[in-house]
PDB file of C-alpha atoms in Angstrom:
ATOM      1  CA  UNK G   1      -2.989 -26.148   5.094  1.00 41.00           C
ATOM      2  CA  UNK G   2      -2.873 -23.197   2.351  1.00 43.00           C
ATOM      3  CA  UNK G   3       0.607 -23.777   0.912  1.00 56.00           C
ATOM      4  CA  UNK G   4      -0.660 -27.878  -0.199  1.00 61.00           C
ATOM      5  CA  UNK G   5      -4.262 -25.362  -1.311  1.00 85.00           C
ATOM      6  CA  UNK G   6      -2.070 -22.640  -3.281  1.00 88.00           C
ATOM      7  CA  UNK G   7       0.132 -24.991  -4.270  1.00 92.00           C
ATOM      8  CA  UNK G   8      -2.578 -27.775  -6.126  1.00 94.00           C
ATOM      9  CA  UNK G   9      -1.729 -26.628 -10.183  1.00 95.00           C
ATOM     10  CA  UNK G  10      -4.915 -26.418 -12.422  1.00 97.00           C
ATOM     11  CA  UNK G  11      -5.920 -25.454 -15.911  1.00 97.00           C
ATOM     12  CA  UNK G  12      -9.222 -23.280 -14.553  1.00 98.00           C
ATOM     13  CA  UNK G  13     -11.049 -22.266 -11.437  1.00 98.00           C
ATOM     14  CA  UNK G  14     -14.222 -20.896 -11.054  1.00 98.00           C
ATOM     15  CA  UNK G  15     -15.385 -18.414  -8.251  1.00 98.00           C
ATOM     16  CA  UNK G  16     -19.276 -17.899  -7.027  1.00 98.00           C
ATOM     17  CA  UNK G  17     -20.756 -15.420  -4.703  1.00 96.00           C
ATOM     18  CA  UNK G  18     -24.664 -14.284  -3.927  1.00 93.00           C
ATOM     19  CA  UNK G  19     -25.242 -11.511  -2.416  1.00 89.00           C
ATOM     20  CA  UNK G  20     -28.522 -12.194  -0.234  1.00 80.00           C
ATOM     21  CA  UNK G  21     -28.725  -9.999   2.395  1.00 67.00           C
ATOM     22  CA  UNK G  22     -32.907 -10.640   4.773  1.00 63.00           C
ATOM     23  CA  UNK G  23     -32.892  -7.256   5.456  1.00 65.00           C
ATOM     24  CA  UNK G  24     -36.659  -6.264   3.749  1.00 62.00           C
ATOM     25  CA  UNK G  25     -34.780  -2.532   2.741  1.00 63.00           C
ATOM     26  CA  UNK G  26     -31.579  -3.556   1.733  1.00 61.00           C
ATOM     27  CA  UNK G  27     -33.095  -6.997  -0.602  1.00 61.00           C
ATOM     28  CA  UNK G  28     -35.137  -4.557  -2.149  1.00 62.00           C
ATOM     29  CA  UNK G  29     -32.757  -2.640  -2.757  1.00 60.00           C
ATOM     30  CA  UNK G  30     -30.455  -5.368  -4.457  1.00 60.00           C
ATOM     31  CA  UNK G  31     -32.722  -6.783  -6.200  1.00 61.00           C
ATOM     32  CA  UNK G  32     -33.196  -3.414  -8.512  1.00 61.00           C
ATOM     33  CA  UNK G  33     -29.742  -2.399  -8.273  1.00 60.00           C
ATOM     34  CA  UNK G  34     -29.566  -5.828  -9.554  1.00 59.00           C
ATOM     35  CA  UNK G  35     -31.434  -6.956 -12.026  1.00 63.00           C
ATOM     36  CA  UNK G  36     -29.231  -6.167 -14.716  1.00 71.00           C
ATOM     37  CA  UNK G  37     -27.160  -9.055 -16.468  1.00 83.00           C
ATOM     38  CA  UNK G  38     -23.643  -8.097 -17.117  1.00 90.00           C
ATOM     39  CA  UNK G  39     -20.596 -10.296 -19.056  1.00 94.00           C
ATOM     40  CA  UNK G  40     -16.722  -9.032 -19.862  1.00 96.00           C
ATOM     41  CA  UNK G  41     -14.498 -10.948 -20.176  1.00 97.00           C
ATOM     42  CA  UNK G  42     -10.275 -10.324 -20.859  1.00 97.00           C
ATOM     43  CA  UNK G  43      -7.576 -11.700 -21.070  1.00 97.00           C
ATOM     44  CA  UNK G  44      -4.031 -11.160 -19.280  1.00 96.00           C
ATOM     45  CA  UNK G  45      -0.371 -12.275 -19.313  1.00 96.00           C
ATOM     46  CA  UNK G  46       1.192 -12.419 -15.537  1.00 95.00           C
ATOM     47  CA  UNK G  47       5.022 -14.346 -15.396  1.00 93.00           C
ATOM     48  CA  UNK G  48       4.800 -15.597 -18.358  1.00 95.00           C
ATOM     49  CA  UNK G  49       1.245 -17.294 -18.652  1.00 97.00           C
ATOM     50  CA  UNK G  50      -1.903 -15.940 -20.458  1.00 97.00           C
ATOM     51  CA  UNK G  51      -4.596 -15.889 -18.735  1.00 98.00           C
ATOM     52  CA  UNK G  52      -8.480 -15.357 -19.573  1.00 98.00           C
ATOM     53  CA  UNK G  53     -10.856 -14.268 -17.025  1.00 98.00           C
ATOM     54  CA  UNK G  54     -14.719 -14.110 -17.819  1.00 98.00           C
ATOM     55  CA  UNK G  55     -17.177 -11.851 -14.764  1.00 97.00           C
ATOM     56  CA  UNK G  56     -21.369 -12.517 -14.899  1.00 96.00           C
ATOM     57  CA  UNK G  57     -23.308 -10.743 -12.778  1.00 93.00           C
ATOM     58  CA  UNK G  58     -26.996 -12.580 -13.176  1.00 89.00           C
ATOM     59  CA  UNK G  59     -29.199 -10.422 -10.541  1.00 82.00           C
ATOM     60  CA  UNK G  60     -28.082 -11.307  -7.668  1.00 86.00           C
ATOM     61  CA  UNK G  61     -25.073 -13.224  -8.081  1.00 91.00           C
ATOM     62  CA  UNK G  62     -21.971 -13.578  -9.559  1.00 95.00           C
ATOM     63  CA  UNK G  63     -19.279 -16.107 -11.126  1.00 97.00           C
ATOM     64  CA  UNK G  64     -15.676 -15.682 -11.904  1.00 98.00           C
ATOM     65  CA  UNK G  65     -14.469 -18.183 -14.154  1.00 98.00           C
ATOM     66  CA  UNK G  66      -9.817 -17.843 -14.978  1.00 98.00           C
ATOM     67  CA  UNK G  67      -8.986 -20.037 -17.424  1.00 98.00           C
ATOM     68  CA  UNK G  68      -4.864 -20.527 -17.967  1.00 97.00           C
ATOM     69  CA  UNK G  69      -3.278 -21.839 -21.694  1.00 95.00           C
ATOM     70  CA  UNK G  70      -0.499 -23.446 -19.489  1.00 96.00           C
ATOM     71  CA  UNK G  71      -0.610 -25.275 -15.603  1.00 96.00           C
ATOM     72  CA  UNK G  72      -1.317 -22.525 -12.730  1.00 97.00           C
ATOM     73  CA  UNK G  73      -1.617 -22.750  -9.154  1.00 96.00           C
ATOM     74  CA  UNK G  74      -4.842 -22.384  -6.953  1.00 96.00           C
ATOM     75  CA  UNK G  75      -3.029 -19.274  -5.402  1.00 95.00           C
ATOM     76  CA  UNK G  76      -1.903 -17.514  -8.486  1.00 96.00           C
ATOM     77  CA  UNK G  77      -5.882 -17.970  -9.664  1.00 97.00           C
ATOM     78  CA  UNK G  78      -6.962 -17.284  -6.500  1.00 97.00           C
ATOM     79  CA  UNK G  79      -5.047 -14.056  -6.168  1.00 96.00           C
ATOM     80  CA  UNK G  80      -6.177 -12.551  -9.989  1.00 97.00           C
ATOM     81  CA  UNK G  81      -9.898 -13.460  -9.280  1.00 98.00           C
ATOM     82  CA  UNK G  82      -9.903 -11.617  -5.481  1.00 98.00           C
ATOM     83  CA  UNK G  83      -8.228  -8.491  -7.718  1.00 98.00           C
ATOM     84  CA  UNK G  84     -11.598  -8.673  -9.761  1.00 98.00           C
ATOM     85  CA  UNK G  85     -13.718  -8.535  -6.740  1.00 98.00           C
ATOM     86  CA  UNK G  86     -11.694  -5.256  -5.523  1.00 98.00           C
ATOM     87  CA  UNK G  87     -12.391  -3.859  -8.152  1.00 98.00           C
ATOM     88  CA  UNK G  88     -15.029  -4.247  -9.032  1.00 97.00           C
ATOM     89  CA  UNK G  89     -16.272  -3.627  -5.507  1.00 97.00           C
ATOM     90  CA  UNK G  90     -15.027   0.435  -6.864  1.00 96.00           C
ATOM     91  CA  UNK G  91     -18.540   0.495  -9.083  1.00 94.00           C
ATOM     92  CA  UNK G  92     -20.721  -1.703  -7.184  1.00 93.00           C
ATOM     93  CA  UNK G  93     -20.366  -1.462  -3.057  1.00 94.00           C
ATOM     94  CA  UNK G  94     -20.858  -5.007  -2.012  1.00 93.00           C
ATOM     95  CA  UNK G  95     -19.125  -8.027  -1.778  1.00 95.00           C
ATOM     96  CA  UNK G  96     -20.173 -11.309  -3.699  1.00 95.00           C
ATOM     97  CA  UNK G  97     -19.822 -13.739  -0.798  1.00 96.00           C
ATOM     98  CA  UNK G  98     -18.115 -17.156  -1.957  1.00 97.00           C
ATOM     99  CA  UNK G  99     -20.359 -20.515  -2.159  1.00 97.00           C
ATOM    100  CA  UNK G 100     -18.296 -21.940  -4.595  1.00 98.00           C
ATOM    101  CA  UNK G 101     -14.905 -22.125  -5.562  1.00 98.00           C
ATOM    102  CA  UNK G 102     -13.951 -25.366  -7.568  1.00 98.00           C
ATOM    103  CA  UNK G 103     -10.647 -25.819  -9.414  1.00 97.00           C
ATOM    104  CA  UNK G 104     -10.062 -28.108 -12.162  1.00 97.00           C
ATOM    105  CA  UNK G 105     -13.988 -29.335 -10.961  1.00 91.00           C
ATOM    106  CA  UNK G 106     -12.267 -30.187  -7.250  1.00 96.00           C
ATOM    107  CA  UNK G 107     -14.316 -28.623  -5.078  1.00 97.00           C
ATOM    108  CA  UNK G 108     -12.236 -26.941  -2.305  1.00 96.00           C
ATOM    109  CA  UNK G 109     -15.191 -23.598  -0.817  1.00 96.00           C
ATOM    110  CA  UNK G 110     -14.144 -24.526   3.052  1.00 94.00           C
ATOM    111  CA  UNK G 111     -10.930 -23.944   2.108  1.00 94.00           C
ATOM    112  CA  UNK G 112     -10.638 -20.357   0.118  1.00 95.00           C
ATOM    113  CA  UNK G 113     -13.590 -19.841   3.182  1.00 93.00           C
ATOM    114  CA  UNK G 114     -10.831 -20.331   6.221  1.00 92.00           C
ATOM    115  CA  UNK G 115      -7.825 -18.443   3.821  1.00 92.00           C
ATOM    116  CA  UNK G 116     -10.707 -14.836   2.587  1.00 94.00           C
ATOM    117  CA  UNK G 117      -9.976 -11.896   4.143  1.00 95.00           C
ATOM    118  CA  UNK G 118     -13.123 -11.399   6.026  1.00 94.00           C
ATOM    119  CA  UNK G 119     -14.592  -7.887   3.854  1.00 96.00           C
ATOM    120  CA  UNK G 120     -14.838  -9.932   1.529  1.00 97.00           C
ATOM    121  CA  UNK G 121     -18.152 -12.362   3.927  1.00 95.00           C
ATOM    122  CA  UNK G 122     -19.765  -9.216   4.694  1.00 94.00           C
ATOM    123  CA  UNK G 123     -23.483  -8.555   4.331  1.00 90.00           C
ATOM    124  CA  UNK G 124     -22.645  -4.616   4.377  1.00 92.00           C
ATOM    125  CA  UNK G 125     -24.312  -3.031   1.446  1.00 91.00           C
ATOM    126  CA  UNK G 126     -23.772   0.287  -0.155  1.00 94.00           C
ATOM    127  CA  UNK G 127     -24.245   2.797  -3.269  1.00 92.00           C
ATOM    128  CA  UNK G 128     -24.394   0.696  -6.156  1.00 89.00           C
ATOM    129  CA  UNK G 129     -23.093   2.290  -9.171  1.00 88.00           C
ATOM    130  CA  UNK G 130     -23.348  -0.054 -12.243  1.00 83.00           C
ATOM    131  CA  UNK G 131     -20.952  -0.798 -14.357  1.00 82.00           C
ATOM    132  CA  UNK G 132     -21.378  -0.320 -17.987  1.00 79.00           C
ATOM    133  CA  UNK G 133     -17.867  -0.936 -19.301  1.00 84.00           C
ATOM    134  CA  UNK G 134     -16.965  -2.813 -22.551  1.00 91.00           C
ATOM    135  CA  UNK G 135     -14.752  -5.121 -22.619  1.00 94.00           C
ATOM    136  CA  UNK G 136     -11.513  -2.993 -23.911  1.00 94.00           C
ATOM    137  CA  UNK G 137     -12.506  -0.707 -21.617  1.00 93.00           C
ATOM    138  CA  UNK G 138     -12.868  -2.978 -18.447  1.00 95.00           C
ATOM    139  CA  UNK G 139      -9.315  -4.474 -19.065  1.00 96.00           C
ATOM    140  CA  UNK G 140      -7.977  -1.025 -18.893  1.00 96.00           C
ATOM    141  CA  UNK G 141      -9.843   0.573 -16.108  1.00 96.00           C
ATOM    142  CA  UNK G 142      -8.304  -3.130 -14.467  1.00 97.00           C
ATOM    143  CA  UNK G 143      -5.016  -3.022 -15.354  1.00 97.00           C
ATOM    144  CA  UNK G 144      -5.010   0.812 -14.307  1.00 97.00           C
ATOM    145  CA  UNK G 145      -6.548   0.153 -10.354  1.00 97.00           C
ATOM    146  CA  UNK G 146      -4.552  -2.631  -9.645  1.00 97.00           C
ATOM    147  CA  UNK G 147      -1.419   0.108 -10.032  1.00 96.00           C
ATOM    148  CA  UNK G 148      -3.307   1.883  -7.875  1.00 96.00           C
ATOM    149  CA  UNK G 149      -4.265  -0.399  -5.270  1.00 96.00           C
ATOM    150  CA  UNK G 150      -0.514  -1.357  -5.256  1.00 95.00           C
ATOM    151  CA  UNK G 151       0.342   2.168  -4.510  1.00 94.00           C
ATOM    152  CA  UNK G 152      -2.427   2.401  -2.061  1.00 92.00           C
ATOM    153  CA  UNK G 153      -1.534  -0.787  -0.304  1.00 89.00           C
ATOM    154  CA  UNK G 154      -1.497   0.222   3.250  1.00 92.00           C
ATOM    155  CA  UNK G 155      -4.942   3.120   2.706  1.00 96.00           C
ATOM    156  CA  UNK G 156      -7.293   0.618   0.655  1.00 97.00           C
ATOM    157  CA  UNK G 157      -7.297  -2.515   2.904  1.00 96.00           C
ATOM    158  CA  UNK G 158      -7.933   0.380   5.817  1.00 96.00           C
ATOM    159  CA  UNK G 159     -10.665   1.780   4.083  1.00 98.00           C
ATOM    160  CA  UNK G 160     -12.211  -2.504   3.316  1.00 97.00           C
ATOM    161  CA  UNK G 161     -11.914  -3.165   7.233  1.00 96.00           C
ATOM    162  CA  UNK G 162     -13.426   0.308   8.112  1.00 96.00           C
ATOM    163  CA  UNK G 163     -16.413  -0.657   5.517  1.00 97.00           C
ATOM    164  CA  UNK G 164     -17.384  -4.238   5.363  1.00 96.00           C
ATOM    165  CA  UNK G 165     -15.860  -5.151   8.489  1.00 92.00           C
ATOM    166  CA  UNK G 166     -18.364  -6.861  11.038  1.00 87.00           C
ATOM    167  CA  UNK G 167     -18.995  -6.320  14.713  1.00 87.00           C
ATOM    168  CA  UNK G 168     -15.614  -2.738  14.879  1.00 89.00           C
ATOM    169  CA  UNK G 169     -17.713   0.000  16.831  1.00 91.00           C
ATOM    170  CA  UNK G 170     -19.451   2.075  14.546  1.00 93.00           C
ATOM    171  CA  UNK G 171     -17.242   5.747  16.008  1.00 91.00           C
ATOM    172  CA  UNK G 172     -13.845   3.314  15.345  1.00 92.00           C
ATOM    173  CA  UNK G 173     -14.949   2.213  11.654  1.00 94.00           C
ATOM    174  CA  UNK G 174     -15.643   5.907  11.606  1.00 94.00           C
ATOM    175  CA  UNK G 175     -12.609   7.532  12.463  1.00 93.00           C
ATOM    176  CA  UNK G 176     -10.371   4.820  10.778  1.00 94.00           C
ATOM    177  CA  UNK G 177     -12.590   5.558   7.324  1.00 97.00           C
ATOM    178  CA  UNK G 178     -11.264   9.231   7.417  1.00 96.00           C
ATOM    179  CA  UNK G 179      -7.783   8.436   7.915  1.00 94.00           C
ATOM    180  CA  UNK G 180      -7.465   7.122   5.189  1.00 96.00           C
ATOM    181  CA  UNK G 181      -8.054  10.550   3.225  1.00 97.00           C
ATOM    182  CA  UNK G 182      -4.924  12.224   4.935  1.00 95.00           C
ATOM    183  CA  UNK G 183      -2.733  10.198   2.698  1.00 96.00           C
ATOM    184  CA  UNK G 184      -4.613  10.269  -0.602  1.00 97.00           C
ATOM    185  CA  UNK G 185      -4.657  14.627  -0.090  1.00 97.00           C
ATOM    186  CA  UNK G 186      -0.791  14.548   0.626  1.00 96.00           C
ATOM    187  CA  UNK G 187      -0.566  12.731  -2.908  1.00 96.00           C
ATOM    188  CA  UNK G 188      -3.460  14.973  -4.746  1.00 97.00           C
ATOM    189  CA  UNK G 189      -1.839  17.974  -3.378  1.00 96.00           C
ATOM    190  CA  UNK G 190       1.831  16.807  -4.828  1.00 96.00           C
ATOM    191  CA  UNK G 191       0.611  16.456  -8.084  1.00 96.00           C
ATOM    192  CA  UNK G 192      -0.868  19.728  -8.627  1.00 96.00           C
ATOM    193  CA  UNK G 193      -4.583  18.068  -9.016  1.00 96.00           C
ATOM    194  CA  UNK G 194      -5.872  19.966  -5.191  1.00 96.00           C
ATOM    195  CA  UNK G 195      -3.878  22.308  -2.903  1.00 95.00           C
ATOM    196  CA  UNK G 196      -3.635  22.468   0.040  1.00 93.00           C
ATOM    197  CA  UNK G 197      -3.471  25.133   1.876  1.00 88.00           C
ATOM    198  CA  UNK G 198      -1.337  26.034   5.077  1.00 78.00           C
ATOM    199  CA  UNK G 199      -3.266  27.811   7.779  1.00 73.00           C
ATOM    200  CA  UNK G 200      -2.695  31.309   9.001  1.00 73.00           C
ATOM    201  CA  UNK G 201      -0.615  32.499  11.499  1.00 72.00           C
ATOM    202  CA  UNK G 202      -2.370  32.817  15.026  1.00 72.00           C
ATOM    203  CA  UNK G 203      -1.757  36.200  16.964  1.00 74.00           C
ATOM    204  CA  UNK G 204      -3.389  36.116  20.304  1.00 70.00           C
ATOM    205  CA  UNK G 205      -3.517  39.596  21.990  1.00 76.00           C
ATOM    206  CA  UNK G 206      -3.416  39.617  26.175  1.00 77.00           C
ATOM    207  CA  UNK G 207      -2.844  42.973  28.294  1.00 76.00           C
ATOM    208  CA  UNK G 208       0.165  42.761  30.372  1.00 73.00           C
ATOM    209  CA  UNK G 209      -0.254  41.946  33.883  1.00 72.00           C
ATOM    210  CA  UNK G 210       1.781  44.515  35.358  1.00 75.00           C
ATOM    211  CA  UNK G 211       0.643  47.455  33.018  1.00 78.00           C
ATOM    212  CA  UNK G 212      -2.236  46.721  31.384  1.00 74.00           C
ATOM    213  CA  UNK G 213      -1.518  47.677  28.435  1.00 77.00           C
ATOM    214  CA  UNK G 214      -1.904  44.963  25.243  1.00 79.00           C
ATOM    215  CA  UNK G 215       1.041  42.681  24.417  1.00 76.00           C
ATOM    216  CA  UNK G 216       1.316  40.322  21.458  1.00 75.00           C
ATOM    217  CA  UNK G 217       2.808  36.776  20.241  1.00 74.00           C
ATOM    218  CA  UNK G 218       2.312  35.405  17.206  1.00 71.00           C
ATOM    219  CA  UNK G 219       2.220  31.735  16.453  1.00 65.00           C
ATOM    220  CA  UNK G 220       3.160  30.472  13.277  1.00 69.00           C
ATOM    221  CA  UNK G 221       0.753  27.001  12.344  1.00 68.00           C
ATOM    222  CA  UNK G 222       4.012  24.956  10.957  1.00 66.00           C
ATOM    223  CA  UNK G 223       1.870  21.581  10.257  1.00 77.00           C
ATOM    224  CA  UNK G 224      -1.290  21.474   7.752  1.00 85.00           C
ATOM    225  CA  UNK G 225      -3.817  19.628  10.150  1.00 88.00           C
ATOM    226  CA  UNK G 226      -6.746  17.113   9.075  1.00 91.00           C
ATOM    227  CA  UNK G 227      -9.570  19.200   8.651  1.00 92.00           C
ATOM    228  CA  UNK G 228      -7.270  22.238   5.683  1.00 93.00           C
ATOM    229  CA  UNK G 229      -7.054  18.159   3.961  1.00 95.00           C
ATOM    230  CA  UNK G 230     -10.477  17.612   3.862  1.00 96.00           C
ATOM    231  CA  UNK G 231     -12.111  20.329   3.122  1.00 96.00           C
ATOM    232  CA  UNK G 232     -10.578  20.504  -0.031  1.00 96.00           C
ATOM    233  CA  UNK G 233     -11.043  16.750  -1.309  1.00 97.00           C
ATOM    234  CA  UNK G 234     -14.373  17.238  -0.223  1.00 97.00           C
ATOM    235  CA  UNK G 235     -14.757  20.545  -2.109  1.00 96.00           C
ATOM    236  CA  UNK G 236     -13.585  18.816  -5.667  1.00 95.00           C
ATOM    237  CA  UNK G 237     -14.956  15.329  -4.983  1.00 96.00           C
ATOM    238  CA  UNK G 238     -18.370  16.018  -3.235  1.00 95.00           C
ATOM    239  CA  UNK G 239     -20.100  18.127  -4.665  1.00 93.00           C
ATOM    240  CA  UNK G 240     -22.937  15.846  -5.295  1.00 94.00           C
ATOM    241  CA  UNK G 241     -22.158  12.838  -2.116  1.00 96.00           C
ATOM    242  CA  UNK G 242     -22.505  16.292   0.284  1.00 96.00           C
ATOM    243  CA  UNK G 243     -25.586  18.411  -1.296  1.00 93.00           C
ATOM    244  CA  UNK G 244     -26.903  20.186   1.354  1.00 90.00           C
ATOM    245  CA  UNK G 245     -25.159  19.152   3.987  1.00 93.00           C
ATOM    246  CA  UNK G 246     -23.545  22.103   5.714  1.00 92.00           C
ATOM    247  CA  UNK G 247     -19.693  21.487   5.027  1.00 93.00           C
ATOM    248  CA  UNK G 248     -17.979  23.197   7.930  1.00 92.00           C
ATOM    249  CA  UNK G 249     -20.137  21.433  10.368  1.00 93.00           C
ATOM    250  CA  UNK G 250     -19.529  18.199   9.142  1.00 94.00           C
ATOM    251  CA  UNK G 251     -16.067  19.001   9.203  1.00 94.00           C
ATOM    252  CA  UNK G 252     -15.461  20.032  12.388  1.00 92.00           C
ATOM    253  CA  UNK G 253     -17.919  17.223  13.275  1.00 92.00           C
ATOM    254  CA  UNK G 254     -15.006  14.578  12.073  1.00 93.00           C
ATOM    255  CA  UNK G 255     -12.815  15.813  13.726  1.00 90.00           C
ATOM    256  CA  UNK G 256     -14.296  15.356  16.831  1.00 89.00           C
ATOM    257  CA  UNK G 257     -15.486  11.801  16.257  1.00 89.00           C
ATOM    258  CA  UNK G 258     -11.662  11.541  14.944  1.00 86.00           C
ATOM    259  CA  UNK G 259      -9.915  12.919  17.769  1.00 82.00           C
ATOM    260  CA  UNK G 260     -12.396  10.799  20.040  1.00 77.00           C
ATOM    261  CA  UNK G 261     -10.788   7.502  19.075  1.00 75.00           C
ATOM    262  CA  UNK G 262      -7.729   8.794  17.930  1.00 64.00           C
ATOM    263  CA  UNK G 263      -7.142  10.157  21.962  1.00 56.00           C
ATOM    264  CA  UNK G 264      -9.411   7.409  23.427  1.00 55.00           C
ATOM    265  CA  UNK G 265     -11.338  10.378  24.649  1.00 55.00           C
ATOM    266  CA  UNK G 266     -15.224   9.076  24.982  1.00 54.00           C
ATOM    267  CA  UNK G 267     -15.468  13.111  26.717  1.00 56.00           C
ATOM    268  CA  UNK G 268     -15.563  14.625  23.207  1.00 61.00           C
ATOM    269  CA  UNK G 269     -17.955  17.518  23.269  1.00 62.00           C
ATOM    270  CA  UNK G 270     -19.697  17.612  19.331  1.00 65.00           C
ATOM    271  CA  UNK G 271     -19.167  15.185  18.281  1.00 73.00           C
ATOM    272  CA  UNK G 272     -20.979  12.233  15.620  1.00 85.00           C
ATOM    273  CA  UNK G 273     -23.586  10.391  17.293  1.00 88.00           C
ATOM    274  CA  UNK G 274     -23.373   6.420  16.664  1.00 86.00           C
ATOM    275  CA  UNK G 275     -25.897   6.783  14.222  1.00 93.00           C
ATOM    276  CA  UNK G 276     -24.993  10.078  12.353  1.00 93.00           C
ATOM    277  CA  UNK G 277     -21.126   7.959  12.300  1.00 93.00           C
ATOM    278  CA  UNK G 278     -23.259   4.759  10.247  1.00 94.00           C
ATOM    279  CA  UNK G 279     -25.191   7.724   8.010  1.00 96.00           C
ATOM    280  CA  UNK G 280     -21.504   9.050   7.498  1.00 96.00           C
ATOM    281  CA  UNK G 281     -19.821   6.276   7.082  1.00 97.00           C
ATOM    282  CA  UNK G 282     -21.962   5.841   3.745  1.00 97.00           C
ATOM    283  CA  UNK G 283     -20.731   9.382   1.668  1.00 97.00           C
ATOM    284  CA  UNK G 284     -17.493   8.813   2.994  1.00 98.00           C
ATOM    285  CA  UNK G 285     -17.035   5.519   1.880  1.00 98.00           C
ATOM    286  CA  UNK G 286     -18.715   6.851  -1.384  1.00 97.00           C
ATOM    287  CA  UNK G 287     -16.303   9.310  -1.706  1.00 97.00           C
ATOM    288  CA  UNK G 288     -13.382   6.824  -1.391  1.00 98.00           C
ATOM    289  CA  UNK G 289     -14.550   5.455  -3.916  1.00 97.00           C
ATOM    290  CA  UNK G 290     -15.655   8.371  -6.307  1.00 96.00           C
ATOM    291  CA  UNK G 291     -11.952   8.952  -5.980  1.00 96.00           C
ATOM    292  CA  UNK G 292     -10.565   5.820  -6.486  1.00 97.00           C
ATOM    293  CA  UNK G 293     -12.992   5.715  -9.974  1.00 95.00           C
ATOM    294  CA  UNK G 294     -11.631   9.897 -10.944  1.00 94.00           C
ATOM    295  CA  UNK G 295      -8.168   8.097 -10.335  1.00 95.00           C
ATOM    296  CA  UNK G 296      -8.106   5.273 -12.450  1.00 95.00           C
ATOM    297  CA  UNK G 297      -9.806   8.010 -15.465  1.00 93.00           C
ATOM    298  CA  UNK G 298     -13.625   5.627 -14.874  1.00 90.00           C
ATOM    299  CA  UNK G 299     -15.364   8.098 -17.015  1.00 75.00           C
ATOM    300  CA  UNK G 300     -19.498   6.854 -17.391  1.00 67.00           C
ATOM    301  CA  UNK G 301     -21.291   9.422 -18.226  1.00 73.00           C
ATOM    302  CA  UNK G 302     -24.438   7.528 -15.938  1.00 73.00           C
ATOM    303  CA  UNK G 303     -21.425   7.499 -12.681  1.00 89.00           C
ATOM    304  CA  UNK G 304     -22.328  10.908 -11.337  1.00 90.00           C
ATOM    305  CA  UNK G 305     -26.548  10.322 -12.344  1.00 89.00           C
ATOM    306  CA  UNK G 306     -26.302   7.307 -10.579  1.00 90.00           C
ATOM    307  CA  UNK G 307     -24.646   9.458  -7.429  1.00 93.00           C
ATOM    308  CA  UNK G 308     -26.823  11.733  -7.323  1.00 93.00           C
ATOM    309  CA  UNK G 309     -30.231   9.360  -7.755  1.00 91.00           C
ATOM    310  CA  UNK G 310     -28.292   8.076  -4.684  1.00 93.00           C
ATOM    311  CA  UNK G 311     -27.310  11.027  -2.715  1.00 95.00           C
ATOM    312  CA  UNK G 312     -31.802  12.251  -3.058  1.00 95.00           C
ATOM    313  CA  UNK G 313     -33.097   8.813  -1.863  1.00 93.00           C
ATOM    314  CA  UNK G 314     -30.771   8.607   0.996  1.00 94.00           C
ATOM    315  CA  UNK G 315     -30.989  12.513   2.863  1.00 95.00           C
ATOM    316  CA  UNK G 316     -34.986  11.798   1.839  1.00 95.00           C
ATOM    317  CA  UNK G 317     -34.669   8.356   4.109  1.00 93.00           C
ATOM    318  CA  UNK G 318     -32.902   9.543   7.212  1.00 94.00           C
ATOM    319  CA  UNK G 319     -33.295  13.333   7.379  1.00 93.00           C
ATOM    320  CA  UNK G 320     -32.953  13.321  11.088  1.00 94.00           C
ATOM    321  CA  UNK G 321     -29.179  12.385  11.094  1.00 93.00           C
ATOM    322  CA  UNK G 322     -27.647  14.897   9.003  1.00 91.00           C
ATOM    323  CA  UNK G 323     -25.551  17.349  10.611  1.00 84.00           C
TER     324      UNK G 323
END
């Protein structure tokens, strides 16, 4: 079925999605953040076909239309539409589940829904950063995002599944999300953006069983540990996001929940509980998005302001969950 749908030729595809969480708190937040109207129009060329793309956000509804000058296919145009959805998710922190997909006025909603990955239909919603770019800047960031996503072809799907997949235990989601930061830290270190410092050599001193004199031995740390990679990321990108949190305790408990899942050890002590995992998934996922926005050059002067306001409200609402 997917091959038949993908091969259908057309000049226009239209994706209509709607975010409609029934939870009172989320619905109030959604209505407050999505009340503005936004429209972006860009052009691009792919495989010798020129496309025009129009994105319209009206309250809690999003419509993405794509027009091709010559015949294209549903597969090609749907691929671009979903790229747009993933790009805008970096700012908006949510997806708009599909309610209608049309190709040259024919309805293919059911076929596309069956083919979509689960996170596109998720009702999970995180910190919202309004997009306020003119079309030229929007296109520039979108094209940079395509390169960044290709570079992070394994990392980004892990991020999306860990943050948006329904039904996965929260500690597993947290462990998966934390895993994304290790290769990111290594890449940033290799490019000179952050510095990873190996832990110092450790010296242990014990008394000899025979003569009682102290005997010392030195053990070199040959490999960087996960905390040595997470700490500089939080220091550079998490100042606002984790403001007021005890960073050393946060990192220690994050490592323990990661090890608990990786080593299948249910008896791990001093790890985050389930509610704390849920709380810090919001913050760690925001740091991931913030890193990606910095990587593609998003320098909107209001981004830090929106993040700061969101963090203040989030901390005030759940003070009991902070480590």
